[in-house]
XYZ file of C-alpha atoms in Angstrom:
283
model
C -1.787 -6.611 21.220
C -0.838 -9.293 23.721
C -4.143 -11.225 22.918
C -3.497 -10.779 19.183
C 0.003 -12.058 19.570
C -1.032 -15.190 21.383
C -3.889 -16.003 18.709
C -1.452 -15.437 15.902
C 0.918 -17.698 17.768
C -1.670 -20.273 17.763
C -2.514 -19.836 14.284
C 1.406 -20.415 13.295
C 1.644 -23.359 15.671
C -1.349 -24.982 13.757
C 0.481 -24.225 10.388
C 3.457 -25.707 11.456
C 1.834 -28.909 12.791
C -0.056 -29.740 9.839
C 2.796 -28.903 7.672
C 4.931 -31.408 9.852
C 2.065 -34.110 9.762
C 1.745 -34.013 6.054
C 5.537 -34.254 5.747
C 5.503 -37.312 8.005
C 2.727 -38.942 5.701
C 4.090 -38.358 2.268
C 7.904 -38.194 2.673
C 9.604 -41.704 2.720
C 12.931 -41.019 3.770
C 14.718 -37.737 4.698
C 17.411 -36.577 2.327
C 20.278 -34.319 2.994
C 20.114 -30.711 1.803
C 22.449 -29.953 -1.133
C 23.849 -26.444 -1.657
C 21.603 -25.820 -4.569
C 18.777 -26.556 -2.403
C 19.550 -23.205 -0.527
C 19.810 -20.828 -3.246
C 16.142 -19.403 -2.458
C 16.935 -18.961 1.426
C 17.965 -15.246 1.854
C 20.080 -14.474 5.024
C 19.937 -11.728 7.253
C 22.862 -12.114 9.746
C 22.006 -9.039 11.644
C 18.571 -10.241 12.940
C 19.217 -13.931 12.725
C 16.619 -14.581 9.934
C 16.288 -16.917 7.128
C 13.746 -16.184 4.404
C 12.809 -18.749 1.543
C 11.489 -16.527 -1.303
C 8.635 -17.778 -3.486
C 7.997 -15.725 -6.710
C 4.376 -14.564 -7.151
C 4.120 -14.449 -3.307
C 4.927 -10.806 -2.482
C 8.684 -11.849 -2.800
C 9.758 -8.462 -4.288
C 8.519 -6.535 -1.421
C 10.102 -9.176 1.090
C 13.471 -8.831 -0.704
C 13.154 -5.102 -0.222
C 12.367 -5.431 3.342
C 15.376 -7.940 3.642
C 17.764 -5.342 1.753
C 16.479 -2.603 4.660
C 17.342 -5.318 7.379
C 20.651 -6.136 6.051
C 21.673 -2.751 4.574
C 23.374 -1.322 7.726
C 21.412 1.867 7.293
C 21.729 2.063 3.439
C 18.085 1.896 2.833
C 15.362 3.152 5.017
C 12.234 2.699 3.321
C 11.364 -0.599 1.256
C 9.382 1.197 -1.386
C 12.378 3.462 -2.417
C 14.243 0.166 -3.555
C 13.376 -0.301 -7.334
C 11.800 -3.546 -7.877
C 14.598 -4.509 -10.322
C 17.250 -3.631 -7.834
C 15.548 -6.056 -5.327
C 15.983 -8.976 -7.792
C 19.740 -8.244 -8.092
C 21.295 -11.384 -6.702
C 24.361 -9.777 -5.274
C 22.288 -7.469 -3.128
C 21.325 -10.374 -0.838
C 23.203 -13.438 0.221
C 21.674 -16.734 -0.027
C 22.597 -19.495 2.423
C 24.090 -21.592 -0.559
C 27.120 -19.046 -0.226
C 28.017 -20.189 3.224
C 30.266 -22.960 4.316
C 28.774 -26.165 5.723
C 29.362 -25.318 9.453
C 28.016 -22.056 8.952
C 24.969 -23.245 7.057
C 24.212 -25.774 9.916
C 24.591 -22.996 12.310
C 22.128 -20.678 10.699
C 19.669 -23.566 10.014
C 19.718 -24.443 13.841
C 19.583 -21.125 15.228
C 18.002 -18.336 12.811
C 14.264 -17.743 12.626
C 13.085 -19.484 9.320
C 10.118 -18.342 7.436
C 8.303 -18.649 4.105
C 5.420 -17.145 2.382
C 2.661 -19.245 0.430
C -0.319 -18.944 -1.756
C -2.961 -20.819 -3.100
C -1.196 -22.831 -5.736
C -3.191 -22.275 -8.866
C -3.684 -18.399 -8.068
C 0.055 -18.249 -7.869
C 0.248 -20.278 -11.087
C -2.038 -17.876 -13.035
C -0.406 -14.876 -11.610
C 2.963 -16.222 -12.984
C 1.386 -16.857 -16.464
C -0.075 -13.472 -16.437
C 2.908 -11.669 -15.566
C 5.372 -13.593 -17.824
C 3.396 -14.300 -20.787
C 0.770 -11.710 -21.142
C 2.775 -8.690 -20.365
C 4.541 -7.019 -23.503
C 7.646 -6.321 -21.707
C 8.718 -9.586 -20.726
C 10.246 -10.303 -23.998
C 13.115 -12.529 -22.258
C 10.370 -14.970 -21.125
C 8.626 -14.836 -24.393
C 11.816 -15.642 -26.096
C 13.117 -18.256 -23.756
C 9.857 -20.101 -22.854
C 7.119 -18.747 -25.251
C 8.588 -19.854 -28.447
C 9.196 -23.454 -27.032
C 5.667 -23.668 -25.697
C 4.108 -22.547 -29.101
C 6.472 -24.696 -31.200
C 5.361 -27.821 -29.217
C 1.799 -27.216 -28.339
C 0.120 -25.098 -30.934
C -1.123 -26.669 -34.153
C 0.187 -24.731 -37.273
C 1.655 -21.642 -35.468
C 2.234 -18.659 -37.533
C 6.004 -17.747 -38.174
C 5.481 -14.660 -36.089
C 4.339 -16.528 -33.001
C 7.136 -19.027 -33.428
C 9.628 -16.130 -33.415
C 8.295 -13.944 -30.862
C 6.485 -16.320 -28.402
C 4.505 -13.635 -26.944
C 0.952 -14.830 -27.276
C 1.172 -18.130 -25.407
C -2.496 -19.175 -24.286
C -3.035 -20.546 -20.612
C -4.075 -23.811 -22.185
C -0.857 -24.058 -24.000
C 1.044 -23.241 -20.956
C -0.638 -26.051 -18.961
C 0.229 -28.647 -21.717
C 3.836 -27.497 -21.223
C 3.728 -27.968 -17.717
C 2.413 -31.427 -18.001
C 4.683 -32.470 -20.887
C 7.081 -35.085 -19.522
C 9.669 -33.606 -21.855
C 9.749 -30.274 -19.904
C 11.220 -31.423 -16.495
C 13.411 -33.945 -18.292
C 15.122 -31.196 -20.072
C 15.521 -28.546 -17.278
C 13.960 -27.809 -13.993
C 10.823 -25.696 -13.656
C 11.394 -22.012 -13.658
C 11.107 -20.759 -10.347
C 7.925 -18.838 -11.190
C 6.119 -21.857 -11.555
C 8.077 -24.401 -9.519
C 6.220 -25.949 -6.665
C 6.922 -24.282 -3.442
C 7.911 -27.778 -1.823
C 10.848 -27.897 -4.527
C 11.921 -24.250 -3.944
C 12.019 -24.400 -0.258
C 12.052 -27.825 0.958
C 9.790 -27.656 3.935
C 9.987 -31.214 4.988
C 13.713 -30.865 5.317
C 14.016 -27.296 6.546
C 11.838 -26.794 9.600
C 10.092 -23.221 9.204
C 9.257 -21.333 12.293
C 6.831 -19.270 10.456
C 4.617 -20.219 7.228
C 3.123 -16.852 6.379
C 0.219 -16.760 3.853
C -0.480 -14.370 0.961
C -4.080 -14.322 2.138
C -2.805 -12.891 5.661
C 0.124 -11.121 4.284
C 0.070 -7.964 6.229
C -0.528 -9.462 9.722
C 1.899 -12.317 9.116
C 4.597 -9.841 7.874
C 4.420 -7.588 10.918
C 4.494 -10.698 13.241
C 7.797 -11.750 11.659
C 9.279 -8.366 12.077
C 8.191 -8.355 15.590
C 9.472 -11.703 16.326
C 13.240 -10.600 15.162
C 12.986 -7.501 16.958
C 13.353 -5.304 13.770
C 13.485 -1.446 14.110
C 9.801 -0.407 14.286
C 10.278 2.205 11.584
C 10.722 -1.113 9.205
C 7.316 -1.662 7.824
C 6.196 -4.467 5.255
C 4.785 -2.316 2.229
C 1.168 -2.231 2.160
C -0.317 -3.801 -1.182
C -1.656 -1.406 -3.582
C -1.887 -3.660 -6.668
C -5.330 -3.287 -8.204
C -4.126 -6.064 -10.896
C -3.506 -8.763 -8.806
C -4.796 -12.268 -9.557
C -7.959 -13.285 -7.538
C -9.666 -16.615 -7.094
C -12.586 -15.541 -9.548
C -9.868 -14.514 -12.133
C -8.121 -17.866 -11.610
C -11.597 -19.560 -12.088
C -11.947 -17.972 -15.523
C -8.503 -19.175 -16.709
C -9.488 -22.819 -15.856
C -12.876 -22.709 -17.614
C -11.286 -23.809 -20.835
C -8.986 -26.546 -19.415
C -10.713 -29.932 -19.507
C -11.276 -31.975 -16.332
C -8.678 -34.516 -17.579
C -6.098 -31.721 -17.619
C -7.389 -30.054 -14.415
C -6.863 -33.125 -12.663
C -3.404 -33.783 -13.982
C -2.405 -30.158 -13.231
C -3.741 -30.530 -9.684
C -1.717 -33.674 -9.201
C 1.414 -31.855 -10.102
C 0.689 -29.076 -7.403
C -1.094 -31.630 -5.123
C 1.767 -31.490 -2.400
C 1.586 -27.599 -2.068
C -2.247 -28.004 -1.612
C -1.606 -30.431 1.109
C 1.342 -29.015 2.876
C -0.094 -25.487 3.069
C -3.725 -26.494 3.846
C -5.383 -25.254 0.869
C -8.581 -26.906 -0.313
C -9.301 -28.207 -3.946
C -10.733 -25.175 -5.806
C -14.548 -25.176 -6.110
C -14.106 -24.202 -9.816
C -12.416 -27.433 -10.786
C -14.428 -30.182 -12.356
C -12.561 -33.173 -10.866
C -14.713 -34.443 -8.329
């Protein structure tokens, strides 16, 4: 374990250094954090932990673990907590709820971590979850109807009313449409990680990756001295979005739109050291 620990430390040191170098190269001047920038930072005052959650990167399980860590013994086992309960905002405190001195104290002294994922895999995962699952009617109504109205030629009345059959291509057009972000910020499920978690302003101690989820999760729990009984849930999902699946979604996207979409998510690729996917035709 000692050897394993030191090689993990080296991996995380490299990730931090790369992140810091990219930030130095691409950010002109450092702006100050505003309270709304801190809404994704979940606080565990018991263990001195700050977690910036990124939807579609094991965030339900991390919120469950944070509820176990902060629950004063109320919860024992993360998977006993229903998924919808993990997302109830009052169950966990975020950094935006604290006073400025309290915020600064926690940013200085707590262990700060984030989990990231290959950006297009995360994007396809969000699309599949929000637009192809029949139970996500709130998303179909809120976003689907708008996407179809704007980006489908001659949509049927049913599609305009229900918004439940958005094609991936239409979703891409919506993301790239300049009106989209002028009207409102991106939804957190497809917002860029650098816009959700501000890794060039908040200095994260650990950058965990979805690809190495189990070992990174146990590394963090060890670092903060969490009770050995608290285990990060093992992934059992067979429906999870993979690289091959992501490639299939991009087959019908023209090189022109592939390049524009890549540019939209480029900072996440650079900051977290993901290479340009081999299936893209943007060479």
